[in-house]
GROMACS .gro file of C-alpha atoms in nm:
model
  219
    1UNK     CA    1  12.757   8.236  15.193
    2UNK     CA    2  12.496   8.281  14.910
    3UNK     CA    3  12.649   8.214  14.555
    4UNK     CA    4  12.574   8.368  14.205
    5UNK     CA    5  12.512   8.718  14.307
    6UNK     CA    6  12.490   8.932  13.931
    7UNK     CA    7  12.845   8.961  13.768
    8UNK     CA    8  12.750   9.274  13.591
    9UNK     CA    9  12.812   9.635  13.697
   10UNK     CA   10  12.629   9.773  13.426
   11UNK     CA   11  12.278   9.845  13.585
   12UNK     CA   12  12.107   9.535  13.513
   13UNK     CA   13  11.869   9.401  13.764
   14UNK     CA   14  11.786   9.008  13.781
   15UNK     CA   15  11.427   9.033  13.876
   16UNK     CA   16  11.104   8.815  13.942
   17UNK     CA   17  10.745   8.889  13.987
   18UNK     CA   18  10.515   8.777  14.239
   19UNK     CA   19  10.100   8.813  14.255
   20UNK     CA   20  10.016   8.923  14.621
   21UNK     CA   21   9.648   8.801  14.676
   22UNK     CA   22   9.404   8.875  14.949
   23UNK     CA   23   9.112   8.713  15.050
   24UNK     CA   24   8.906   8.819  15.232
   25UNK     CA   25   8.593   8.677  15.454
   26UNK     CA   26   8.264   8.936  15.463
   27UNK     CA   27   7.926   8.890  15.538
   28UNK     CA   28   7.836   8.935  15.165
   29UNK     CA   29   8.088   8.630  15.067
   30UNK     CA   30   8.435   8.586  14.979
   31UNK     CA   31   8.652   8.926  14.864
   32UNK     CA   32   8.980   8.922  14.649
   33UNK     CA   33   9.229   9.165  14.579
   34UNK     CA   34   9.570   9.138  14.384
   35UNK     CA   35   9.835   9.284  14.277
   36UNK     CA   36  10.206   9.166  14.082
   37UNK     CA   37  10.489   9.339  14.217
   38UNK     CA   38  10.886   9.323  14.106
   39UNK     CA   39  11.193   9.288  14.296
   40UNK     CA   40  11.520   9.237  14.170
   41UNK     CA   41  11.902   9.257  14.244
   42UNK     CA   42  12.098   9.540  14.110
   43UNK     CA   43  12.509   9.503  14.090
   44UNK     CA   44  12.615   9.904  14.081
   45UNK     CA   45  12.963  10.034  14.055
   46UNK     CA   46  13.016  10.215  14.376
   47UNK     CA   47  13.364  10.373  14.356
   48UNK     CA   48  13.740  10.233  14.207
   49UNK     CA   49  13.775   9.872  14.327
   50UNK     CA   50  13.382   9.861  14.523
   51UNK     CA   51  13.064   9.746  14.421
   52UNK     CA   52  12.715   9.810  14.575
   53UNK     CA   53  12.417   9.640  14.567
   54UNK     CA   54  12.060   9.775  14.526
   55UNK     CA   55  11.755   9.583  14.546
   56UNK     CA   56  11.513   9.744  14.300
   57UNK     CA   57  11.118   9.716  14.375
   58UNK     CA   58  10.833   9.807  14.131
   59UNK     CA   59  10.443   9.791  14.217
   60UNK     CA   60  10.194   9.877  14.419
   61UNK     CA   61  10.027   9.813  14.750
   62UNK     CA   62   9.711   9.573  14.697
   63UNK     CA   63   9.341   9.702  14.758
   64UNK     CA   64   9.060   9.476  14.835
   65UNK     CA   65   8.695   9.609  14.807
   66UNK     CA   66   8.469   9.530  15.071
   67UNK     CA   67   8.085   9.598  15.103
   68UNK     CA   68   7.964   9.904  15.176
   69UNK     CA   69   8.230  10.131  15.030
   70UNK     CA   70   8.520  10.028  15.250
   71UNK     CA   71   8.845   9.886  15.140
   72UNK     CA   72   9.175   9.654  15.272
   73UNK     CA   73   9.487   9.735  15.184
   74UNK     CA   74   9.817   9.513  15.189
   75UNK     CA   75  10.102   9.751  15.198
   76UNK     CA   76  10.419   9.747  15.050
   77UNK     CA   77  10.568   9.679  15.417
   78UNK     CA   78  10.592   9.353  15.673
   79UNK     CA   79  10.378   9.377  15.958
   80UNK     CA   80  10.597   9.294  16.162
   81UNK     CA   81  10.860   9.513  16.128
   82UNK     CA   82  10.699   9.796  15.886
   83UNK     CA   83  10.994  10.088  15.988
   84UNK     CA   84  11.233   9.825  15.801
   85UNK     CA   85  11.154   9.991  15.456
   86UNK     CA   86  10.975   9.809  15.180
   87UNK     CA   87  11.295   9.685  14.981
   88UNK     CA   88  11.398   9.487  15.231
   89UNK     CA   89  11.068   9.326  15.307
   90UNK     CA   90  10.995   9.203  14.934
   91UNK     CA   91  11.395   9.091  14.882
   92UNK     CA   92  11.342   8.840  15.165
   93UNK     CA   93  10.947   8.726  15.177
   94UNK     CA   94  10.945   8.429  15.018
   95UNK     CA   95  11.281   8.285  15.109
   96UNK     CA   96  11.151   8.402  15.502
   97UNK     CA   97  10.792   8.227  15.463
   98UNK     CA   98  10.953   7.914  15.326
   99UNK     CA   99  11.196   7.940  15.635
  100UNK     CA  100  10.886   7.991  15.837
  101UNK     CA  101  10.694   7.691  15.720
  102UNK     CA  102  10.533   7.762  15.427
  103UNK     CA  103  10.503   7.495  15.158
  104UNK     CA  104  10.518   7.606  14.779
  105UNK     CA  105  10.338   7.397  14.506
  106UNK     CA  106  10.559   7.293  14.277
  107UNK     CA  107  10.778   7.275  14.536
  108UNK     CA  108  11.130   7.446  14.475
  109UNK     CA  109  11.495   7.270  14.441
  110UNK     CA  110  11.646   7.227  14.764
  111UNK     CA  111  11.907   7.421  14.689
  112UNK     CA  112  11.662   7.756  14.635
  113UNK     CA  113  11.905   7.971  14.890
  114UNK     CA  114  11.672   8.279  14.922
  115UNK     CA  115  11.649   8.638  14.770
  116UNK     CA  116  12.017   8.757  14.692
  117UNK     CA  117  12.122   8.542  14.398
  118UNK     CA  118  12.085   8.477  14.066
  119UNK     CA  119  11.993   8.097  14.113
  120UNK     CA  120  11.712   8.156  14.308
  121UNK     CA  121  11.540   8.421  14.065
  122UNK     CA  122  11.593   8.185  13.787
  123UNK     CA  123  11.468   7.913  14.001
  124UNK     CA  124  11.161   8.093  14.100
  125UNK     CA  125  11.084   8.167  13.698
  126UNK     CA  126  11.136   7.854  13.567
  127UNK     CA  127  10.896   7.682  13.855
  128UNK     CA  128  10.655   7.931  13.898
  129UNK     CA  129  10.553   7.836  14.242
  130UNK     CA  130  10.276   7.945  14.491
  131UNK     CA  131  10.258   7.966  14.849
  132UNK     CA  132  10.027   8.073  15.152
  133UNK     CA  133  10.206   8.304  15.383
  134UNK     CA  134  10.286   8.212  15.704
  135UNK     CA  135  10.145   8.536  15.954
  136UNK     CA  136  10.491   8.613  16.047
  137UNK     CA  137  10.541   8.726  15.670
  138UNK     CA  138  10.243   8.887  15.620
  139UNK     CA  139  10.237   9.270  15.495
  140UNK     CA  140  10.116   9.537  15.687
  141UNK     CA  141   9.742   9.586  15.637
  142UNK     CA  142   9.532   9.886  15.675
  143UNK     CA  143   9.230  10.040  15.599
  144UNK     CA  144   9.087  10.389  15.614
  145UNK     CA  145   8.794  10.568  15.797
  146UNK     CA  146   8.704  10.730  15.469
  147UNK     CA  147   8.913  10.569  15.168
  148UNK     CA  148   8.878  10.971  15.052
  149UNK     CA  149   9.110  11.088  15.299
  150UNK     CA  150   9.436  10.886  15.435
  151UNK     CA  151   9.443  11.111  15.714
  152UNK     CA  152   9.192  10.866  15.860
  153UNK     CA  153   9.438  10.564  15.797
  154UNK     CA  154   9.407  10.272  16.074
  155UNK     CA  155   9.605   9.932  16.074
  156UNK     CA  156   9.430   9.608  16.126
  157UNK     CA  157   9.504   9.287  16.328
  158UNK     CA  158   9.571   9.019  16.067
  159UNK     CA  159   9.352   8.772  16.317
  160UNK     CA  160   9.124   9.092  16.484
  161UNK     CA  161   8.886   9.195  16.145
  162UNK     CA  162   8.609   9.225  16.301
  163UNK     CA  163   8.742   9.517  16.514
  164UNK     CA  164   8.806   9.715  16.184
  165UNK     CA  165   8.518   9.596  15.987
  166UNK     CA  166   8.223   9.445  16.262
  167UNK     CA  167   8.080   9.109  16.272
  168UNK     CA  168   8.131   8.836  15.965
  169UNK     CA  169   8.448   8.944  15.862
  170UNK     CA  170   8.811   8.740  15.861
  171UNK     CA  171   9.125   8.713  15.681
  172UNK     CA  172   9.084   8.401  15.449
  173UNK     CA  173   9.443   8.392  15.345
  174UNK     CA  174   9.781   8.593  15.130
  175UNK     CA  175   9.908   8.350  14.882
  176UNK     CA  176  10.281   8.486  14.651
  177UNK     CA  177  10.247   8.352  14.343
  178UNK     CA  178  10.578   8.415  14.081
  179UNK     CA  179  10.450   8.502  13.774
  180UNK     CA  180  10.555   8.712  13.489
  181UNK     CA  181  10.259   8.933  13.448
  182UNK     CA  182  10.329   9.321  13.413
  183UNK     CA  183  10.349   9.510  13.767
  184UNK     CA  184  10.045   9.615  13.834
  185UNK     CA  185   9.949   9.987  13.853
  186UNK     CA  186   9.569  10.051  13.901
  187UNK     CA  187   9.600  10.167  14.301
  188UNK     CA  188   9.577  10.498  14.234
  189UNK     CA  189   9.193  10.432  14.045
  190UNK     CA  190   9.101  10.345  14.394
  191UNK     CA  191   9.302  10.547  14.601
  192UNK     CA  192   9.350  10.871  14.407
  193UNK     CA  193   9.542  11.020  14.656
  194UNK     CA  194   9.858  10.824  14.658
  195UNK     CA  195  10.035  11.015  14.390
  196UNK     CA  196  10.041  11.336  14.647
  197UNK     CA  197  10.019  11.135  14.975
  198UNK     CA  198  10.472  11.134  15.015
  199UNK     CA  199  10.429  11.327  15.343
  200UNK     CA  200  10.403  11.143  15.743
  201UNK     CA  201  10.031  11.105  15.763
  202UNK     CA  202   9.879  10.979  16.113
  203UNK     CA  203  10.136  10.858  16.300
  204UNK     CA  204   9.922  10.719  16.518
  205UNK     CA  205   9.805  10.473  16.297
  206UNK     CA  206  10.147  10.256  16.407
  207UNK     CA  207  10.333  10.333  16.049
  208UNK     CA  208  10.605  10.514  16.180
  209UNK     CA  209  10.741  10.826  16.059
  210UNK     CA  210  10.828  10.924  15.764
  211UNK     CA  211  10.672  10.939  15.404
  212UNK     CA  212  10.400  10.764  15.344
  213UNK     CA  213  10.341  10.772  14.937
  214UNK     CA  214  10.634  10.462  14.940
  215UNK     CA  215  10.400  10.206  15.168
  216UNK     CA  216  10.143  10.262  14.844
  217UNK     CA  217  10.347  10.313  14.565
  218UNK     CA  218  10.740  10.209  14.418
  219UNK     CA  219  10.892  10.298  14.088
   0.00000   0.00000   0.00000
C-alpha cells in the first residue's frame, strides 16, 4: 500500500514537471522537439466522511519539425493503451518505465514507490532525474497528411518511420526529464487548430472515439 498520499482536502495539488523530448533521425540530421508537462495529486472532499482523488495534468502534446514541412507529434496519451485517457498515462509513466527497465541518472532512492504519493513527487524534485523510455511507455505518436488539417491525422509505428516519413528516417529516442520549468504552451503556434479541434476526428487513425482537442491540449 503506497504511503503519504496529500493530507489536505483543500484543493491543493502536489505536483512535478517533466520535459518530454523527441528525437528524431531524418535524412537532413538529427530533429528535437520538447515539451514540460505537469501532473499532480489532488485530495478533494467528495461528500460527509469521503474523499476523492484527482490527478490534475497541465501541458501540451510535443511537436517535432521535420524537413519539408511535416511534423511528429507525441501525444498526451500511451501508445499502448491510448483509450485509457491521458491522466492516467502521465500519473504512472515514470514509476511504469522504471518498472520496465529504465535507468534514471541520478538514480532515485529505493524507496521512490511510484506516482500516488507525496514522497515520490518530492523525491523526483529534489533529484531531478532523467530517463530514456522504455517502448512500452512511450506516448502515442502521430503525424498528419497536411499539419493544416487534423482530419488527415495518421499514427506512426514507434520502430516503422520510414512508412510515415520514407527512407532515412528513425526514432532516436523519448527521454522524461523532472524539471521545474513552466508547462509549456506554444502547440497551438504550430498546430493552430487545436483550440477548436474537441470533436472525434478520423477514427480511423486508431485514436478511438471521442474528443480529440484533450490528446493535444490539458488545462
Amino acid at each position: 500500500m503506497a504511503l503519504g498520499l496529500l493530507a489536505a482536502c483543500d484543493g491543493k495539488v502536489d505536483a512535478v514537471r517533466y520535459r518530454l523530448t523527441v528525437m528524431v533521425q531524418t535524412p537532413e540530421g538529427v530533429r528535437t522537439g520538447s515539451g514540460v508537462i505537469e501532473t499532480g495529486v489532488q485530495k478533494l472532499a467528495v461528500g460527509t466522511g469521503f474523499e476523492g482523488i484527482d490527478f490534475p495534468l497541465k501541458g501540451e502534446a510535443v511537436a517535432v519539425d521535420l524537413p519539408d514541412s511535416r511534423v511528429l507529434v507525441a501525444l498526451l496519451a500511451g501508445a499502448q493503451n491510448p483509450y485509457a485517457g491521458t491522466k492516467d498515462y502521465f500519473r504512472d509513466v515514470f514509476a511504469n518505465a522504471m518498472r520496465h527497465g529504465a535507468a534514471s541518472t541520478p538514480p532515485l532512492p529505493r524507496q521512490f514507490g511510484g506516482w500516488e504519493t507525496a514522497e515520490a513527487h518530492a523525491a523526483l524534485r529534489g533529484i531531478r532525474p532523467r530517463l530514456t523510455l522504455p517502448v512500452e511507455d512511450y506516448p502515442l505518436l502521430v503525424t498528419f497528411g497536411d499539419p493544416a488539417d487534423p482530419r488527415t491525422v495518421r499514427r506512426v509505428a514507434p520502430d516503422d518511420f520510414t512508412s510515415a516519413f520514407g527512407p532515412g528516417y528513425a526514432l532516436r529516442s523519448i527521454t522524461l526529464t523532472v524539471t521545474d520549468e513552466p508547462v509549456s504552451r506554444v502547440l497551438v503556434k504550430r498546430l493552430p487548430w487545436v483550440p477548436e479541434a474537441n470533436k472525434r476526428v478520423n477514427a480511423d487513425a486508431g485514436l478511438g472515439a471521442g474528443d480529440f482537442q484533450p490528446l493535444f491540449t490539458a488545462d
